[in-house]
């Protein structure tokens, strides 16, 4: 279908967007399945403040809302609405009580049979007419789009973020405002809303340095939306990791904790209008200007990490530096080429650590039981941030480890325990595979600690050496037997040889 | 070396049975040490750089091995590779020697079975060193068959282990057919000698088996195919025919030919191509000779002579006529081009430029012999002479091998490889002779009886390898075969003064040490760089790695469509296939001259000519190698003339080599360069945008060392897509047709803003539009 | 659910909006806004068809064809201007980029106002050349309009365009009645470009003439007769359309339904300019002659899949669009084509004496076949072809290239690999009768050898001979 591209080009104008929908108008109906789910109107938002932080390459939103139970009976589930279609990109959603942050027990999960709701369950039901101040934080992946989508090698890059000035909500909202925190003051266009909408009749939005404030707005019905958008300068790479696989391998014999990360990165930034020119790149390299290209990745590793490596599908990448001393251990990895918008780069990094820093032995319990505390997510630490579409962390425990338990703060989508057969294993090593989606690099290290407890019977330690000895013994035995088998046909050949010798 | 201080003390302290066991043990240990040394001396590149596949052909073998490991043997056998030779594709399974891949594949699976999941890449990288260890062992066996002195075998093993001539093709990472082929070569020879000596069907069958393996591994098997018959033939001519020869040769030929025909790539060649006819002829001949022998027992001599003459003439005439007829009728394929270039070194340059353009097909320069073999090269003739002294069947083999191999090594650089084993063997024999003579503390005395008895019961008497033992040996040899050369009948000689002994011993030791030094130096400096990664020394002496190839290949791999076709000169085909994983037009397996010439034409013509070619072949990217910035001499401009020649071979009237030389016959890239040169796509792509790096008019090419024209070339049909850090690799994207149906030159002019001249003003007759 | 309702609303809105397959944003460039009223009927017709018109003056600073690098409008209508230049926003390069980005342009000329140099140089890029002297117009002394322009003969009255004669050309512009072309500018089309085609040519008796210069009897006239194209269509490779209308006045209300009369005609008739203008804009703005490729399928036409017409019926059993075939396979290829008619996609039927062809090519076509329409869905036709893969391995393309004047280009390429016979796909030796002698030979040899060995082992040599004869003889 060769017309669709042309149509998409005209997407900026409404009518052509309509025409585009027109080509597929029958399909467009089906894409929004009439969901059976409607949240019961048990609450009303007394006051709502929505902070959208755009300083990194992904928006981080904090929703502070005072809710009131207007139903007759206590309620323990609050439904959080999102703009249609964004639910799949929401990651790391956390809810807590603003008043008493240490109060735990708030759980949040997406509602199965709806396309745009999260359910937040309170530790204790909220009695009627009681109020509660929720503080909800989450980040949206792939929500920022470069506009213009094509720039020259040294141009500034502008991002476009579309949002709703009214926070999408499943309940009626009495009073609300939306605050934007932008990285720069270079904002070519931001939607200005008519002052009539504004509760105080001021012009909308209120600019204050790099922060824009929409609202306050008065009473809004449930589900009210007010499309708005902002376009701002952001000349940094939009590093997007399609997949990150982490292997954490525990070796009791070697007292070593080996970590390997396999990254599949893409730069979601604006693509190059004219193809890459080395001359321009080298000339600009002297005065190192801000660029939308990903030039370097810095891995701050745990102190004492050793023998780090940085390789990709075709071998070692020579442009990497690893500095380790008593205070820090840094792996500075340069990709083989600067990763411009639309380009991708996949690679592999790994390092060793002293197991003593991660593993504690627990007295008591069946056999010897251990506690392992490792970061769920490490990866590079970039100023502009990195978003991970999918993170698969695999903890490989010693062979024969039993009753494995884990706990972590990061929301997971799946967790399985299996066997991984590798060097000189007889049965295979116990592995714990954890998967999380839509993670951002805020979760590096301590914020997402992963604690694994397991038992390791003494017998299991000696399985491998014994197996080796048995194998060697068998080999010798077989070779001895084979050596002593007599395969000569007998005297005939001997006689022949003798005959020749005699002659 | 190890053996000098190991052999002799053992011989003094232990005698008899225990002595033999001890010596056996020592011998084993020494051999293991040698193998270890052989492996270790090949690991320079792995330690300096990384465990990576080298050069060009190995990348294809590596890719094929990966395919084999992933898809299994039958899929590999039927492999149709649609990512090379676009759009023709290549029936890869049927056009390669699978031995190498199958070997490493089976090693891979064996290790997995033993719960050692080693990466296939590491297996491939380390295959050659591992097999070089085996080669050393095989050489030991081979040499031990030649001379009774065990020191000969051990010496030969050491030489083979570290001789640069062999290391050049078997360092870690050079994952090429030769890696295993040389082992197979030597071992097949060993088995053959064994078979000829013992005359048992078993050894003959084993020879055939390894011959089959050799055929599956390397095209050089033809060397064996011709050497063994030649050996047999010479023996017959020397009147050395014996049932042992008959048994071993017939067994080898029958089974070996069958085995070789199992390889799809070889197929029916053994009975159709001229290269194999010698073996067939000798097979026929040996039947006749056997028959004649049989007849001789039946008939009195007189009639026999006449009958013999008659039959010989008859049969030979018939056979020869038949051969000629078949060759003319084309049933037997004529000699292949590479074969001709073996006899006439100038042949390839004229008739098959592709073969000539490969550097390793050039004739050898004489320093190479010393470079690759050091002192062996002057021990070699001595060893051959020793073979003459006691001319038994196996020595005859050495002599023939020596003569043939040295000729071929002189003709083609790469055949130095086949020469190296025989040089090592011969040199070892000579050296061992000297050592056995001089490294004996006790003075010889002439009594032949007791030693002769000790010899008769087969115990190797050279344990106390003293001069009189040699004398005895010679006597016995004379006794066995009355028809050996007169020179072999030598008087009893011996060394009496300790001075001369120590002097000679010292000298020899010094030479050996020097040899080791030389080998190590050559290996580490000449043969251990993986031409994919270039290393350079920074001012402060630290090593700086220039990694442009992989930078560009990886860019291709990550940021282009998986089916984007890349056009590059054929040298880089395998690397692009292996590292960038993109379809290529031509690669190092140069089976289709025309296709290569097409690429050559596209590179050496004007843009207007090459654009349609690239469109027709669906080329998306063009890759050129340019060393001008770095002074990297192996770049495409230096290879350019070969492209021109090969293209000229097919389109003599469109591409002319002469047009690329200035009137004074110089090949220049600066202002003097001919218009043809400066308009050629290759030139434009190499220097496009290059002078933007320099202040105006200062652009210089550091390879050709010439100042470039002030105005750089303009490109209209392709656009620069990527250039590596040091400009070694430049990748261009082929533009699509112009949207408004103009040609690219007009479109470019319009972009620049200069208007086309008014059509109304046009002169001449008016063109009328017809519809 | 309000959120969802909004999406639904958007869909409905789209449903009633532009009839163009590409979008309704139309930019009209005319110099003084007063002119606008002259074309009121034309505008209202366009708006009735769902176009959203934006009027700008060429020098207007707010005028920009592109916004953030993408076209801000899907169509552009250029009316003649008095000024010589068109201003920076309409530089030829920009207009070319506009076309390359897939947008359409309708350019109206007029002999009254001289053609800006930017326009003429742009037209030269399209291989269309205008008369060198700026205000020359097309006159015809045989079929001109008698009532208004009785003496000047510069208002041509032409019948509806006759395109059906050419092969594979469908006439999107036929109107009944006469079309008036007042003060038209005739263009001469180059012979080279296949993208050009003339919609309406001047009659054979017309010629260009410059009323300004007094020289009687023009020598070296620019062009005459049917070489003059009054309405010209250019369709770029990306199917963007560029139409040159020789006379802008033809779009004015005065000529939309004027009563006109040709010399020699008995009675006056109504011009059908309005209908023609509609047809012309429909075509230029992608409302007619737009083709769309639906699903493309190819699969093995052998074994269980032989003669399968509907691949969904067998479900997973059929592997559709495999990447690799074997030489001499029978394959089935089908492509789904639909044509945009007014407001929906309809089945496409090629014009008379024309067929959609599929090529199976490597470097050069090995097969080129007419495809037959096998089935039609409510809004598409499915063309199919069955053939046998040639006996040549390599990387081949199923290639459908359907380029016809006034139809958007269809270019569909599917690459497949053709492999050789695998080792186990040849007939076995015992199937080939010719091989029997050899097979039997083998077995006879084997049997004979075994027999011989048995005999040999049975006849043990006498021990006595061993000492007399040397080794060789001892064997016997």
PDB file of C-alpha atoms in Angstrom, chain B residues 74 77-80 82 84 86-89 91 199 243 247 294 297-298 616-618 737-742 746 750-751 755-762 766-771, chain C residues 92-93 96 99-100 120-121 124-126 129 132 166 189-191 195-198 201 220-222 227 234 236-238 362-363 393-395 397 413 417-420 422-423 472 475:
ATOM      1  CA  UNK B  74      22.514 -32.899   5.674  1.00  0.00           C
ATOM      2  CA  UNK B  77      25.425 -30.781   2.437  1.00  0.00           C
ATOM      3  CA  UNK B  78      22.445 -29.346   0.532  1.00  0.00           C
ATOM      4  CA  UNK B  79      23.227 -25.767   1.526  1.00  0.00           C
ATOM      5  CA  UNK B  80      22.208 -23.243  -1.102  1.00  0.00           C
ATOM      6  CA  UNK B  82      21.554 -17.037  -1.118  1.00  0.00           C
ATOM      7  CA  UNK B  84      26.653 -14.593  -1.691  1.00  0.00           C
ATOM      8  CA  UNK B  86      23.785 -12.141  -5.513  1.00  0.00           C
ATOM      9  CA  UNK B  87      21.646 -12.740  -7.478  1.00  0.00           C
ATOM     10  CA  UNK B  88      23.106 -16.045  -8.628  1.00  0.00           C
ATOM     11  CA  UNK B  89      23.584 -17.627  -5.243  1.00  0.00           C
ATOM     12  CA  UNK B  91      25.540 -24.148  -4.266  1.00  0.00           C
ATOM     13  CA  UNK B 199      52.923 -54.828   2.369  1.00  0.00           C
ATOM     14  CA  UNK B 243      54.228 -57.988  -4.031  1.00  0.00           C
ATOM     15  CA  UNK B 247      49.329 -54.971  -2.496  1.00  0.00           C
ATOM     16  CA  UNK B 294      53.685 -64.195 -12.881  1.00  0.00           C
ATOM     17  CA  UNK B 297      57.902 -67.842 -13.370  1.00  0.00           C
ATOM     18  CA  UNK B 298      56.159 -69.896 -16.005  1.00  0.00           C
ATOM     19  CA  UNK B 616      20.270  -4.356 -12.359  1.00  0.00           C
ATOM     20  CA  UNK B 617      22.075  -6.215  -9.584  1.00  0.00           C
ATOM     21  CA  UNK B 618      19.894  -4.542  -6.923  1.00  0.00           C
ATOM     22  CA  UNK B 737      15.857   6.710  -9.516  1.00  0.00           C
ATOM     23  CA  UNK B 738      14.947  10.385  -9.577  1.00  0.00           C
ATOM     24  CA  UNK B 739      11.339  10.984  -8.652  1.00  0.00           C
ATOM     25  CA  UNK B 740      10.760  13.289 -11.595  1.00  0.00           C
ATOM     26  CA  UNK B 741      12.413  10.961 -14.099  1.00  0.00           C
ATOM     27  CA  UNK B 742      15.481  13.127 -14.651  1.00  0.00           C
ATOM     28  CA  UNK B 746      20.423  17.015 -13.961  1.00  0.00           C
ATOM     29  CA  UNK B 750      18.913  21.589 -10.194  1.00  0.00           C
ATOM     30  CA  UNK B 751      19.491  21.086  -6.466  1.00  0.00           C
ATOM     31  CA  UNK B 755      18.699  26.508 -14.246  1.00  0.00           C
ATOM     32  CA  UNK B 756      18.370  24.421 -17.331  1.00  0.00           C
ATOM     33  CA  UNK B 757      18.569  26.485 -20.475  1.00  0.00           C
ATOM     34  CA  UNK B 758      15.321  27.417 -22.108  1.00  0.00           C
ATOM     35  CA  UNK B 759      14.030  24.743 -24.408  1.00  0.00           C
ATOM     36  CA  UNK B 760      12.557  27.403 -26.677  1.00  0.00           C
ATOM     37  CA  UNK B 761      16.004  28.591 -27.655  1.00  0.00           C
ATOM     38  CA  UNK B 762      17.083  25.136 -28.754  1.00  0.00           C
ATOM     39  CA  UNK B 766      12.355  20.190 -33.580  1.00  0.00           C
ATOM     40  CA  UNK B 767      11.465  16.859 -31.969  1.00  0.00           C
ATOM     41  CA  UNK B 768       7.794  16.105 -32.340  1.00  0.00           C
ATOM     42  CA  UNK B 769       5.982  14.194 -29.634  1.00  0.00           C
ATOM     43  CA  UNK B 770       4.112  11.153 -30.823  1.00  0.00           C
ATOM     44  CA  UNK B 771       1.531   9.318 -28.759  1.00  0.00           C
TER      45      UNK B 771
ATOM     46  CA  UNK C  92      11.159  25.578  -7.475  1.00  0.00           C
ATOM     47  CA  UNK C  93      13.275  23.411  -5.159  1.00  0.00           C
ATOM     48  CA  UNK C  96       9.957  19.708  -6.158  1.00  0.00           C
ATOM     49  CA  UNK C  99       6.083  16.645  -4.952  1.00  0.00           C
ATOM     50  CA  UNK C 100       8.778  14.231  -3.742  1.00  0.00           C
ATOM     51  CA  UNK C 120       8.885  27.966 -16.167  1.00  0.00           C
ATOM     52  CA  UNK C 121      12.149  26.594 -14.803  1.00  0.00           C
ATOM     53  CA  UNK C 124      11.503  22.578 -17.591  1.00  0.00           C
ATOM     54  CA  UNK C 125      12.517  20.063 -14.915  1.00  0.00           C
ATOM     55  CA  UNK C 126       9.370  18.146 -15.784  1.00  0.00           C
ATOM     56  CA  UNK C 129       8.465  23.877 -22.130  1.00  0.00           C
ATOM     57  CA  UNK C 132       9.692  31.806 -24.798  1.00  0.00           C
ATOM     58  CA  UNK C 166      -4.179   4.699 -26.422  1.00  0.00           C
ATOM     59  CA  UNK C 189       5.964  18.245 -23.981  1.00  0.00           C
ATOM     60  CA  UNK C 190       9.339  16.607 -24.263  1.00  0.00           C
ATOM     61  CA  UNK C 191       9.542  13.185 -25.818  1.00  0.00           C
ATOM     62  CA  UNK C 195       5.782  10.326 -16.748  1.00  0.00           C
ATOM     63  CA  UNK C 196       4.291  13.039 -18.927  1.00  0.00           C
ATOM     64  CA  UNK C 197       1.048  12.749 -20.805  1.00  0.00           C
ATOM     65  CA  UNK C 198      -1.220  15.287 -22.354  1.00  0.00           C
ATOM     66  CA  UNK C 201      -4.265  18.813 -26.967  1.00  0.00           C
ATOM     67  CA  UNK C 220       9.518  30.248 -36.419  1.00  0.00           C
ATOM     68  CA  UNK C 221       6.265  29.782 -34.569  1.00  0.00           C
ATOM     69  CA  UNK C 222       6.806  28.103 -31.163  1.00  0.00           C
ATOM     70  CA  UNK C 227       1.967  19.561 -30.469  1.00  0.00           C
ATOM     71  CA  UNK C 234       2.606  14.677 -14.912  1.00  0.00           C
ATOM     72  CA  UNK C 236       5.952  11.389 -10.538  1.00  0.00           C
ATOM     73  CA  UNK C 237       7.419   7.998  -9.688  1.00  0.00           C
ATOM     74  CA  UNK C 238       5.930   8.224  -6.214  1.00  0.00           C
ATOM     75  CA  UNK C 362      16.656 -12.601 -11.941  1.00  0.00           C
ATOM     76  CA  UNK C 363      18.722  -9.960 -13.741  1.00  0.00           C
ATOM     77  CA  UNK C 393      18.831 -21.532  -9.075  1.00  0.00           C
ATOM     78  CA  UNK C 394      19.375 -18.055  -7.711  1.00  0.00           C
ATOM     79  CA  UNK C 395      17.591 -15.181  -6.037  1.00  0.00           C
ATOM     80  CA  UNK C 397      11.765 -11.637  -7.714  1.00  0.00           C
ATOM     81  CA  UNK C 413       8.515  -6.925  -5.470  1.00  0.00           C
ATOM     82  CA  UNK C 417      15.375 -17.974  -3.276  1.00  0.00           C
ATOM     83  CA  UNK C 418      15.358 -20.803  -5.790  1.00  0.00           C
ATOM     84  CA  UNK C 419      17.556 -23.641  -4.579  1.00  0.00           C
ATOM     85  CA  UNK C 420      18.929 -26.658  -6.406  1.00  0.00           C
ATOM     86  CA  UNK C 422      18.773 -31.607  -2.498  1.00  0.00           C
ATOM     87  CA  UNK C 423      20.780 -34.832  -2.381  1.00  0.00           C
ATOM     88  CA  UNK C 472      56.427 -62.558  -2.973  1.00  0.00           C
ATOM     89  CA  UNK C 475      52.125 -65.472  -1.042  1.00  0.00           C
TER      90      UNK C 475
END
